[in-house]
Coordinates of C-alpha atoms and ligand atoms in Angstrom, one line a residue:
X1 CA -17.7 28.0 45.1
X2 CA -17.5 24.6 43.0
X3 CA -14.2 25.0 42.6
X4 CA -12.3 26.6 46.2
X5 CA -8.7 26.8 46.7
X6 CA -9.1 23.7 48.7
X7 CA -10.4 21.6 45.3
X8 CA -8.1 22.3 43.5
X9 CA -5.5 21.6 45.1
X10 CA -6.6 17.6 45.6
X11 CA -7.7 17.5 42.4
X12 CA -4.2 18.6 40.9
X13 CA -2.6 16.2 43.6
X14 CA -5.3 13.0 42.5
X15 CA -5.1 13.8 39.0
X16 CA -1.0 13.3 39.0
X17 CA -1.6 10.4 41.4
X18 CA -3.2 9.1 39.0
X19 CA -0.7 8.9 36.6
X20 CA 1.9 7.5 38.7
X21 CA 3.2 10.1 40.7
X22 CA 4.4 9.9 44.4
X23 CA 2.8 12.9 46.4
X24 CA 5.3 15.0 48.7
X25 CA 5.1 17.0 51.4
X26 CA 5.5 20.8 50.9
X27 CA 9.4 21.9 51.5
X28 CA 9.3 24.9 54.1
X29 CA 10.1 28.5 52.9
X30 CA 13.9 28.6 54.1
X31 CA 15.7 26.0 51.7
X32 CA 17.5 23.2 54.2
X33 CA 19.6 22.3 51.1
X34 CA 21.0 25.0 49.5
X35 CA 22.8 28.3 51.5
X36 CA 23.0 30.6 48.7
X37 CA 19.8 30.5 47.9
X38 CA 17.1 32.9 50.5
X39 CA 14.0 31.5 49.9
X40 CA 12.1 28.4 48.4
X41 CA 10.8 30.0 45.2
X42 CA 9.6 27.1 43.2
X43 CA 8.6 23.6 43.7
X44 CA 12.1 22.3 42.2
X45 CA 13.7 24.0 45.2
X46 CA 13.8 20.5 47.3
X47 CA 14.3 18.5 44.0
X48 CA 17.3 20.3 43.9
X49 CA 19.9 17.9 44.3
X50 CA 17.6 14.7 42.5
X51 CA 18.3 17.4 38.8
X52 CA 22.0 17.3 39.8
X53 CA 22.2 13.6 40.1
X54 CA 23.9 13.9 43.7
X55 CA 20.7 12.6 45.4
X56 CA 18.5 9.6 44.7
X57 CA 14.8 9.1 45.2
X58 CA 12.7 6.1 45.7
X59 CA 10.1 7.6 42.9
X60 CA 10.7 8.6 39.4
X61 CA 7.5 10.7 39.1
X62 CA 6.7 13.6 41.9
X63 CA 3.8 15.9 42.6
X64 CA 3.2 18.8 45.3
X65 CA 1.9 21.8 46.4
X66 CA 5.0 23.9 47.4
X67 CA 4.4 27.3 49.7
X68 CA 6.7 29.7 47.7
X69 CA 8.3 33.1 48.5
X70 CA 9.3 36.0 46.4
X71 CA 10.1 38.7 48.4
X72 CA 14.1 38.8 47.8
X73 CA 17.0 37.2 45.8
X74 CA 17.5 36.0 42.2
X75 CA 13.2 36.2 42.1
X76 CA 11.4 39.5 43.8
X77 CA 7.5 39.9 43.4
X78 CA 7.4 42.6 46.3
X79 CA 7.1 45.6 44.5
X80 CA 4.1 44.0 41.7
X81 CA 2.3 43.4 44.9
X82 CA -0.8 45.8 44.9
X83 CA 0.1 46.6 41.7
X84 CA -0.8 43.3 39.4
X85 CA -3.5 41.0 39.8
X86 CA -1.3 38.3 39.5
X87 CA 1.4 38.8 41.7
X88 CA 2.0 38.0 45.8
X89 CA 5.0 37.6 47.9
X90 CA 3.8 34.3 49.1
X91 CA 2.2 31.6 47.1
X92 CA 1.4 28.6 46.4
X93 CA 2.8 26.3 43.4
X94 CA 1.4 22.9 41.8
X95 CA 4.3 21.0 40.0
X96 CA 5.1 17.9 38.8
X97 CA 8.4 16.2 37.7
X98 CA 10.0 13.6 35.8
X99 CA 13.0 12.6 37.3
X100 CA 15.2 11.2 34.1
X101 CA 11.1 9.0 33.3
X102 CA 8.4 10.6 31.2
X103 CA 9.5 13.9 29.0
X104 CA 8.1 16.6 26.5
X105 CA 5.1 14.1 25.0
X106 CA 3.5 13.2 28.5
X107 CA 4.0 16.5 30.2
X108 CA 2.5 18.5 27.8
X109 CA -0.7 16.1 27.4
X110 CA -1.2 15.7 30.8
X111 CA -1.4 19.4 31.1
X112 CA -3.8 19.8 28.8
X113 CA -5.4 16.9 30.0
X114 CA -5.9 18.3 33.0
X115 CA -7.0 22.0 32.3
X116 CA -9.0 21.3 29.4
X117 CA -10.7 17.7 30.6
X118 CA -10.6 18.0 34.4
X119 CA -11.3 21.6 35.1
X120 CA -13.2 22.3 31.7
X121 CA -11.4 25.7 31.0
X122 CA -12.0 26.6 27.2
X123 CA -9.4 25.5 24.6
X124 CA -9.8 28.9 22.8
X125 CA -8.5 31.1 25.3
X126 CA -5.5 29.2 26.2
X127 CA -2.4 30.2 24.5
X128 CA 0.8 28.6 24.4
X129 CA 4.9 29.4 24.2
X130 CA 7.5 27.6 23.5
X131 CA 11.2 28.4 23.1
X132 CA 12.2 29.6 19.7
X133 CA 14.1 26.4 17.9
X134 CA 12.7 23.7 20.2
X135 CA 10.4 22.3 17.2
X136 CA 9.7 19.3 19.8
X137 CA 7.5 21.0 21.6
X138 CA 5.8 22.8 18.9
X139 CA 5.0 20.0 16.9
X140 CA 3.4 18.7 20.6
X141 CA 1.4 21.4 20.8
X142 CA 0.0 21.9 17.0
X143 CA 0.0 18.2 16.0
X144 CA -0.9 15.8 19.0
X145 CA -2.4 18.6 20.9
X146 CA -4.3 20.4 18.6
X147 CA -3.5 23.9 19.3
X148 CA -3.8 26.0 16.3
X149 CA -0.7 27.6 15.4
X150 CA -1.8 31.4 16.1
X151 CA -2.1 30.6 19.6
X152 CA 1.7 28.8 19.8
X153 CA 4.3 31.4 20.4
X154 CA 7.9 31.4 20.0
X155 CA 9.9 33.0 22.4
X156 CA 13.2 33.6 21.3
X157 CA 16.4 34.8 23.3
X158 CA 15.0 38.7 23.1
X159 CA 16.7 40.1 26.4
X160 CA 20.2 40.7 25.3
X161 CA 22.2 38.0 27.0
X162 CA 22.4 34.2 25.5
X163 CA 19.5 32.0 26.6
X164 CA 18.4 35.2 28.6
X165 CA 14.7 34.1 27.9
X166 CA 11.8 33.6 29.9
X167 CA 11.5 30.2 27.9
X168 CA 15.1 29.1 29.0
X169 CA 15.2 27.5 32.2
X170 CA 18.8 27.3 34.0
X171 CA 19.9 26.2 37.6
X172 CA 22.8 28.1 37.6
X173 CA 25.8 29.5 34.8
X174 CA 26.9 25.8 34.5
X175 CA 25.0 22.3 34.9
X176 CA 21.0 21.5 33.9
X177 CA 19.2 23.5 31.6
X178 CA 16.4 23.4 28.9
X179 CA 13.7 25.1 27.2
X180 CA 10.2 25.5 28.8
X181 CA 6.8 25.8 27.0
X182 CA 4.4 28.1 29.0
X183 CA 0.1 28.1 28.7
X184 CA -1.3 31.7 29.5
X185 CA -5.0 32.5 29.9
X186 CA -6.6 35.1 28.0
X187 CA -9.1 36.5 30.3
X188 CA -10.6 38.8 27.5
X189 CA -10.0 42.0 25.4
X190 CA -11.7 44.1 28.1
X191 CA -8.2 44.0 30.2
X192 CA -5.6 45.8 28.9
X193 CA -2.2 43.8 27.9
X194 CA -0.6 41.9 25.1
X195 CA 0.3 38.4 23.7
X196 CA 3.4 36.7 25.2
X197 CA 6.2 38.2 23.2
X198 CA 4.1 41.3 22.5
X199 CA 5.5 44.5 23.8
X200 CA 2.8 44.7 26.2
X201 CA 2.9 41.2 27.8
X202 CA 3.5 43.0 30.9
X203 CA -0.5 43.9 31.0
X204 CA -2.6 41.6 33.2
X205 CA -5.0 40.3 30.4
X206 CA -3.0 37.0 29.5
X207 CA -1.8 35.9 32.4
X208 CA 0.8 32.7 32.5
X209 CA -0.4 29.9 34.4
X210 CA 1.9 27.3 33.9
X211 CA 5.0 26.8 32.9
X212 CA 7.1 23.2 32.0
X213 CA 10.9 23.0 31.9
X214 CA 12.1 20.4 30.3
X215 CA 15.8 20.0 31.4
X216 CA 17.6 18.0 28.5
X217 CA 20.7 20.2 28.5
X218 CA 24.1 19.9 30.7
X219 CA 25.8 23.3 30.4
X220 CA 29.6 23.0 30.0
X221 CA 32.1 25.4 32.1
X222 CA 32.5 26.9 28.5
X223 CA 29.2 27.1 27.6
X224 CA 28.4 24.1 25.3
X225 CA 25.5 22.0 25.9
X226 CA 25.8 18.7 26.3
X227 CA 22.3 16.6 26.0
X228 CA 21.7 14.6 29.7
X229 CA 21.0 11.2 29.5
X230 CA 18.1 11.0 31.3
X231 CA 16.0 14.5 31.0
X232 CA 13.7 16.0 33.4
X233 CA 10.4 17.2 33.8
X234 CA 10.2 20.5 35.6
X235 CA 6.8 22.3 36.3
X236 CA 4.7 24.8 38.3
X237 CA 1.5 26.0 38.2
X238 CA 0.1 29.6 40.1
X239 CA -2.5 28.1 42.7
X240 CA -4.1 31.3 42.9
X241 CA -4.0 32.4 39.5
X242 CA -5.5 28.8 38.5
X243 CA -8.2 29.4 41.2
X244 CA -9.2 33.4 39.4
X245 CA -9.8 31.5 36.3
X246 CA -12.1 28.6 37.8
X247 CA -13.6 31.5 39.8
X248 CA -14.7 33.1 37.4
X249 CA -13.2 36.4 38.4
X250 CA -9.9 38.4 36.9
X251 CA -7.4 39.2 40.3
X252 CA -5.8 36.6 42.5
X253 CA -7.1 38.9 45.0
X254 CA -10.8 38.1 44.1
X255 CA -10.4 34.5 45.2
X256 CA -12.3 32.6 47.8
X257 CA -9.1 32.4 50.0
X258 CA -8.2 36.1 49.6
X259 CA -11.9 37.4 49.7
X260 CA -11.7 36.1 53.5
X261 CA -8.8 37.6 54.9
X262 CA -9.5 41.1 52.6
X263 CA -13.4 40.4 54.1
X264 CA -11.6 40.7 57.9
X265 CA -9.1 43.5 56.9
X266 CA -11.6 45.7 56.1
X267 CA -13.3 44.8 59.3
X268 CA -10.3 45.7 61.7
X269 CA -9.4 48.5 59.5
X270 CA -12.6 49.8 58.8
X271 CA -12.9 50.2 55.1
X272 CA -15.9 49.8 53.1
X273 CA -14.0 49.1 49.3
X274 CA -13.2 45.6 49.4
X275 CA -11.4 46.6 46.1
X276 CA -8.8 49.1 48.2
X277 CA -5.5 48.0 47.4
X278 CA -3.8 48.8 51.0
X279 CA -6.1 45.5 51.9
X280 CA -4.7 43.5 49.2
X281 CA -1.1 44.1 50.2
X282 CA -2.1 43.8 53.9
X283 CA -3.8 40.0 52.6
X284 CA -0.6 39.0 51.1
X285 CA 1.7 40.5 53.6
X286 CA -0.2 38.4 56.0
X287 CA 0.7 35.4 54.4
X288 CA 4.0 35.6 53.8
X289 CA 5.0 36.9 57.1
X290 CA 3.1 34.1 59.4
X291 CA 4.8 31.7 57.1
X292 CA 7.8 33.0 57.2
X293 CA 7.3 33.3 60.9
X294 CA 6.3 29.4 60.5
X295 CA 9.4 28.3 58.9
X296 CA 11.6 29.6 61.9
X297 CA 12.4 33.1 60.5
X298 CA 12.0 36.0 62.7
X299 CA 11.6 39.8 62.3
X300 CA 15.8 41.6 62.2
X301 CA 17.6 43.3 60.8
X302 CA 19.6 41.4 58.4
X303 CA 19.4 38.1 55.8
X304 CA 16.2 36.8 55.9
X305 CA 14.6 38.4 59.2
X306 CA 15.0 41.7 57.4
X307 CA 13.1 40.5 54.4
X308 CA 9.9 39.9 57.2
X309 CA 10.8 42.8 58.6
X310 CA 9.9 44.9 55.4
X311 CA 7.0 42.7 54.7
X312 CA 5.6 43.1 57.7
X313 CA 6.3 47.2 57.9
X314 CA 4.5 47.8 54.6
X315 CA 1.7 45.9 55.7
X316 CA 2.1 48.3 59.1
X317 CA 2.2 51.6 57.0
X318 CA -0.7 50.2 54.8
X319 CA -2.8 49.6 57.7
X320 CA -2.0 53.2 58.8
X321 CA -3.2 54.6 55.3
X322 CA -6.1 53.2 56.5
X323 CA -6.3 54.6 59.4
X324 CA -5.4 52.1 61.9
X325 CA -3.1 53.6 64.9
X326 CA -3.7 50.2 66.9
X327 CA -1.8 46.8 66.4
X328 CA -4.5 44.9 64.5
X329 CA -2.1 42.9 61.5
X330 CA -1.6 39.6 64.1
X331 CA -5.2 39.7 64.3
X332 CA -5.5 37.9 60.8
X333 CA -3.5 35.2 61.5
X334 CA -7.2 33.4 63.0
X335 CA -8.1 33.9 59.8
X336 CA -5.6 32.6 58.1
X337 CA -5.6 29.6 60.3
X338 CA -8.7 28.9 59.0
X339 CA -8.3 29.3 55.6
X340 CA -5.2 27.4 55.2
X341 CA -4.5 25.0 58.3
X342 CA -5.5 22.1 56.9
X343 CA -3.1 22.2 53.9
X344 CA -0.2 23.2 56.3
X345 CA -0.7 21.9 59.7
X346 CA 2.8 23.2 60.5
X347 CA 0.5 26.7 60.5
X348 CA -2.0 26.0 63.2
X349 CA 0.7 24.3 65.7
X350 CA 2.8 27.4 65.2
X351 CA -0.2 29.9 65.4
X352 CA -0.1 31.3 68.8
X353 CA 3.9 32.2 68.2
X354 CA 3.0 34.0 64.9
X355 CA 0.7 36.0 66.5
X356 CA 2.7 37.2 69.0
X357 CA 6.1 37.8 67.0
X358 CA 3.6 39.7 64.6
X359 CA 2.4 41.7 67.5
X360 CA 5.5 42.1 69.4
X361 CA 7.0 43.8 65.9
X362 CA 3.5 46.0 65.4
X363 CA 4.6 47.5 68.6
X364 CA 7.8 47.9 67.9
X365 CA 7.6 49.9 64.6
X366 CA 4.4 51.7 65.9
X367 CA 6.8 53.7 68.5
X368 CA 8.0 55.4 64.8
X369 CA 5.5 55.0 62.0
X370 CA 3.4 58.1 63.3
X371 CA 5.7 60.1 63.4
X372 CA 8.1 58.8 59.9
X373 CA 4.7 59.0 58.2
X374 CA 4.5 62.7 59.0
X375 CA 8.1 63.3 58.3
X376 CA 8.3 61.6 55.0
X377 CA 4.6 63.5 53.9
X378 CA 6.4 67.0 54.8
X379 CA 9.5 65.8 52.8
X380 CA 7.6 64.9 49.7
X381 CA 5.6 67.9 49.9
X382 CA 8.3 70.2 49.5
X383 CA 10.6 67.9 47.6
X384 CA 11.8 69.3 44.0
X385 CA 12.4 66.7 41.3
X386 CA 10.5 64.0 42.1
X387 CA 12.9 63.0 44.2
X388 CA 13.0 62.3 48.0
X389 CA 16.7 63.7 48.9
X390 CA 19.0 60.5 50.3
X391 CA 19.2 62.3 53.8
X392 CA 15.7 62.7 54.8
X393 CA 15.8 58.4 53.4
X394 CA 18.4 58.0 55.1
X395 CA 16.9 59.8 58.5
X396 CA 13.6 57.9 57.7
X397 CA 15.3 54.3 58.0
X398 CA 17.9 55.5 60.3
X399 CA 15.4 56.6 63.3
X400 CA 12.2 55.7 61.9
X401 CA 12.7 52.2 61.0
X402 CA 11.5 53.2 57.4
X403 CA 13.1 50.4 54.8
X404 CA 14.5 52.0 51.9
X405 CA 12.3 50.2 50.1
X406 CA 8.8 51.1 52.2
X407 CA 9.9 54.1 51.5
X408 CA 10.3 54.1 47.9
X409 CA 6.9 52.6 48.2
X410 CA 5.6 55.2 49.7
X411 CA 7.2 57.7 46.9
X412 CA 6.2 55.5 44.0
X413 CA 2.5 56.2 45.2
X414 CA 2.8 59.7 44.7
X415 CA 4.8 59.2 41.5
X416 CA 8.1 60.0 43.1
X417 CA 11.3 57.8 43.6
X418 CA 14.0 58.2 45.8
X419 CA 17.9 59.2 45.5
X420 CA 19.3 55.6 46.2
X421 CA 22.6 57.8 45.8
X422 CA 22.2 60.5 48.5
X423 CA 20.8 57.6 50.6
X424 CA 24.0 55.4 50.4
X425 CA 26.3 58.5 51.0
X426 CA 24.2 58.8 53.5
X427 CA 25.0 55.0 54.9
X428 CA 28.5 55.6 54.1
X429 CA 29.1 58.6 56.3
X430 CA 27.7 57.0 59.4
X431 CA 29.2 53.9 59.0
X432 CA 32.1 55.9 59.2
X433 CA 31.2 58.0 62.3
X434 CA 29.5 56.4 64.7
X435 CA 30.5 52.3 63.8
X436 CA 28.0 51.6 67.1
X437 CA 24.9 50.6 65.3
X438 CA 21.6 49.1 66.8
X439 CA 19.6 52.2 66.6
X440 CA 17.5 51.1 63.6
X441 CA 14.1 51.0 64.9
X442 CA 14.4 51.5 68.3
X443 CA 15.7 48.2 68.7
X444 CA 17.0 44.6 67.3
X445 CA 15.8 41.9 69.5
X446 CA 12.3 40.3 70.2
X447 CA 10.8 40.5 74.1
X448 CA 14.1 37.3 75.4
X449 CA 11.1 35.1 76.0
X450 CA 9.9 34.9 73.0
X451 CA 13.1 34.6 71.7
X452 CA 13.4 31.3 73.6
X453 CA 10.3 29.9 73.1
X454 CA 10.7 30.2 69.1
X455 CA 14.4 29.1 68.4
X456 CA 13.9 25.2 69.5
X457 CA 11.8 24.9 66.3
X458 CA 14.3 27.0 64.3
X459 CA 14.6 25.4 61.2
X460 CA 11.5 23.5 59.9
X461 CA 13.6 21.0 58.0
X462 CA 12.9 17.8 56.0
X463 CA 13.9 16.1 59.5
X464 CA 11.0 17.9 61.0
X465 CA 8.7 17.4 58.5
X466 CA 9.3 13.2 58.6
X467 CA 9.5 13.3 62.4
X468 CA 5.9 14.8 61.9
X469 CA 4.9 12.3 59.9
X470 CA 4.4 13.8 56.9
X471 CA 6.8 11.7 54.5
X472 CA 6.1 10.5 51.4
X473 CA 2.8 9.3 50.9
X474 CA 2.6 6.4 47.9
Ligands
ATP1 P1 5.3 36.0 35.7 O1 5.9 36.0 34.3 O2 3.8 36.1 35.6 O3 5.9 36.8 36.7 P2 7.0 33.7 36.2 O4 7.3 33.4 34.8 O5 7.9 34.6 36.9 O6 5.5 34.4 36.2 P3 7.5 31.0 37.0 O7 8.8 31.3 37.6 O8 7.4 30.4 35.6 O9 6.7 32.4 37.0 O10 6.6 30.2 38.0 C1 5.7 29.2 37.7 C2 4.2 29.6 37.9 O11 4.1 30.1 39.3 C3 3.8 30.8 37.0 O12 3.4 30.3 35.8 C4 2.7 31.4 37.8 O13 1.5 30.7 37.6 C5 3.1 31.2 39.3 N1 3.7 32.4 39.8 C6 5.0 32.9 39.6 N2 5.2 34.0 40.3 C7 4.1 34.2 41.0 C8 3.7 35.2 42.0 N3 4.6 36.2 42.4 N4 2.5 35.1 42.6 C9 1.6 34.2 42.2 N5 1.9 33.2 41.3 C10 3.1 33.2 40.7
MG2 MG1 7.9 36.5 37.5
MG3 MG1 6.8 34.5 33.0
MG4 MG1 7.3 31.4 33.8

């Protein structure tokens, strides 16, 4: 392919280099800065503090590829996994910023600059949004751009709540905030979906590839806002969904990167459709969870090990759709290796742990899948309503080691859901009778030595990351 995964992330990274920017490391997946937040979800996760003026930089201009999660908290992509071709738990974003230097005029050039001139996508199927009164931006777009003014879209504040829009960007109730323009992709009127805006936007056929913030605004206790002295330049780009465009094909899942590990899916679970979606979950459930692993998280049963831990089970009970009854998911991580060691070295020189943490939890949950898959396919099968009663959930998480939400996975499927109520009366009542807890599937704890041998790296944080050499690179 002219244009792997591997291209374009250097030429994002040269391209911004050359216009000044300072290139930095990717942050790891557990924020080191910020406690109430569960995972790094964008690149402006480790800029964090720079936007709230409590930390200075030596740069006023940054550039990365940032390893991103959304598989719990304020932003959740789990359950459009298998279901979207745009959508993984684990990816990858290309961002840029403007600490309090360049704004609106040089952000929105350079972008088109970059897709348009550098990567040669077509003018005409790029659309663009911005937020409903910022006529800055607009004007950008129509006048210095050139983007005619059916393809610029205003998004207003159309979800109820003030500055509930997708084209508001805020931090948090109070402090920086701002409008954001965002460039989607058309990919052509043989996919079904709608304009940004449209009631069908939801539909994969224009798919949002980038989106700039452009934090001008300091949001008052009260709700005023007051214009920031300096404003910033906030954005991120999908790596993946960038690569299906250069590729030429539709799905993130058709990409070079995701071809390989679907390509060795199939092979240990022995399925001919390359196109099955159990191997697409399985491929991103792969990455997120060796990652994760990466970053010093390990399988549990609370906080952020229990968000692998449900990653990693419906990978598990996708593999078993297959067929699999064998632990074969740590087997990709080779793969993976391969595909992406060289952008994260922290991946290869953590490989051999990942493996066996993977492996060590395939055997765990495969002392119960069997036998939860058969008990939750009787269930269903005689289940009235559409609904899978809040006991048998219950039972199924309870001894099975079936997350509510694998389960409602599993109902969604057959287009059932479950009774989140009967399930947390459920909860309830035990919690009251038998307070001794520790039976969820079959166990807490990893094998002790494992245990020891993966806590000393804990914590990937920034410290790590400069003790390795990879600081800032001019
Ligand atoms: P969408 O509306 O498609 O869910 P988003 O508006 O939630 O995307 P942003 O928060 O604006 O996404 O993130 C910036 C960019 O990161 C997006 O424009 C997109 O290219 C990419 N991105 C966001 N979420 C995902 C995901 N779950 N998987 C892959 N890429 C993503
Ligand atoms: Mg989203
Ligand atoms: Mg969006
Ligand atoms: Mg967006």
């Amino acid at each position: 392919t002219p244009y792997s995964t591997a291209r374009i992330r250097s030429d994002f990274l040269e391209f911004f280099q050359g216009k000044g920017h300072t290139i930095v490391p990717s942050a790891p997946l557990v924020p080191g800065n910020d406690p109430t937040l569960l995972f790094t979800n964008s690149g402006m996760v480790q800029f964090k503090d720079v936007f709230l003026g409590a930390e200075k930089r030596s740069y006023v201009r940054a550039a990365d590829v940032q390893r991103c999660l959304r598989a719990g908290g304020k932003h959740n992509d789990l359950d459009s996994v298998g279901y979207t071709a745009r959508h993984h738990t684990f990816f990858e974003m290309l961002g840029n910023w403007s600490f309090g230097d360049y704004f609106k005029k040089d952000a929105i050039a350079w972008a088109w600059e970059l897709l348009t001139g550098v990567w040669k996508l077509p003018a005409e199927r790029l659309l663009v949004t911005v937020y409903h009164t910022d006529d800055e931006a607009y004007a950008l777009w129509r006048d210095m751009v050139g983007v005619p003014e059916e393809r610029i879209i205003r998004i207003g504040d159309n979800k109820g709540a003030p500055f509930a829009s997708d084209n508001f960007w805020q931090m948090a109730d109070t402090g920086p905030c701002g409008p954001c323009t965002e460039i989607f992709f058309d990919h052509g009127a043989h996919i079904a979906g709608g304009p940004p805006g449209s009631p069908d936007e939801d539909g994969d056929r224009f798919i949002e590839i980038w989106n700039l913030v452009f934090m001008q605004f300091d949001r008052q206790p009260d709700g005023t806002l007051v214009p920031l002295p300096a404003p910033c330049v906030d954005t991120g780009m999908g790596l993946e969904r960038l690569a299906a465009i250069l590729q030429h094909v539709h799905s993130n899942y058709e990409i070079d990167l995701f071809q390989a590990l679907i390509r060795h899916a199939a092979e240990l679970t022995g399925t001919a459709d390359l196109e099955n979606k159990s191997l697409r979950v399985i491929a991103d459930h792969i990455r997120a969870s060796s990652f994760l692993i990466v970053d010093g998280v390990l399988p549990s049963n609370e906080g952020r090990g229990y968000v692998l831990r449900r990653i990693i089970r419906r990978a598990l009970r996708h593999g078993w759709m297959l067929g699999v009854r064998q632990p074969f998911f740590h087997q990709l991580v080779g793969t993976l290796t391969g595909l992406m060691g060289e952008a994260y070295p922290e991946l290869p020189a953590a490989r051999d742990l990942v493996e066996r943490a993977l492996k060590a939890e395939e055997e765990r949950f495969a002392e119960t899948l069997d036998s939860g898959m058969r008990i939750f396919n009787d269930v269903a099968a005689r289940a009235t309503g559409g609904l899978i009663p809040g006991a048998d959930v219950f039972r199924l998480y309870d001894t099975y080691g079936f997350p509510v939400d694998l389960t409602a996975d599993m109902a969604r499927e057959r287009g059932m859901s479950v009774d989140m109520q009967g399930f947390e009366a459920a909860m309830e009542q035990q919690r009251e009778t038998a307070r001794a807890a520790g039976k969820f599937g079959g166990g807490t704890s990893l094998p002790a030595e494992l245990v020891a041998q993966l806590v000393p790296t804990g914590f990937l944080g920034y410290d790590r990351l400069e003790a390795d050499g990879l600081q800032v690179v001019a």
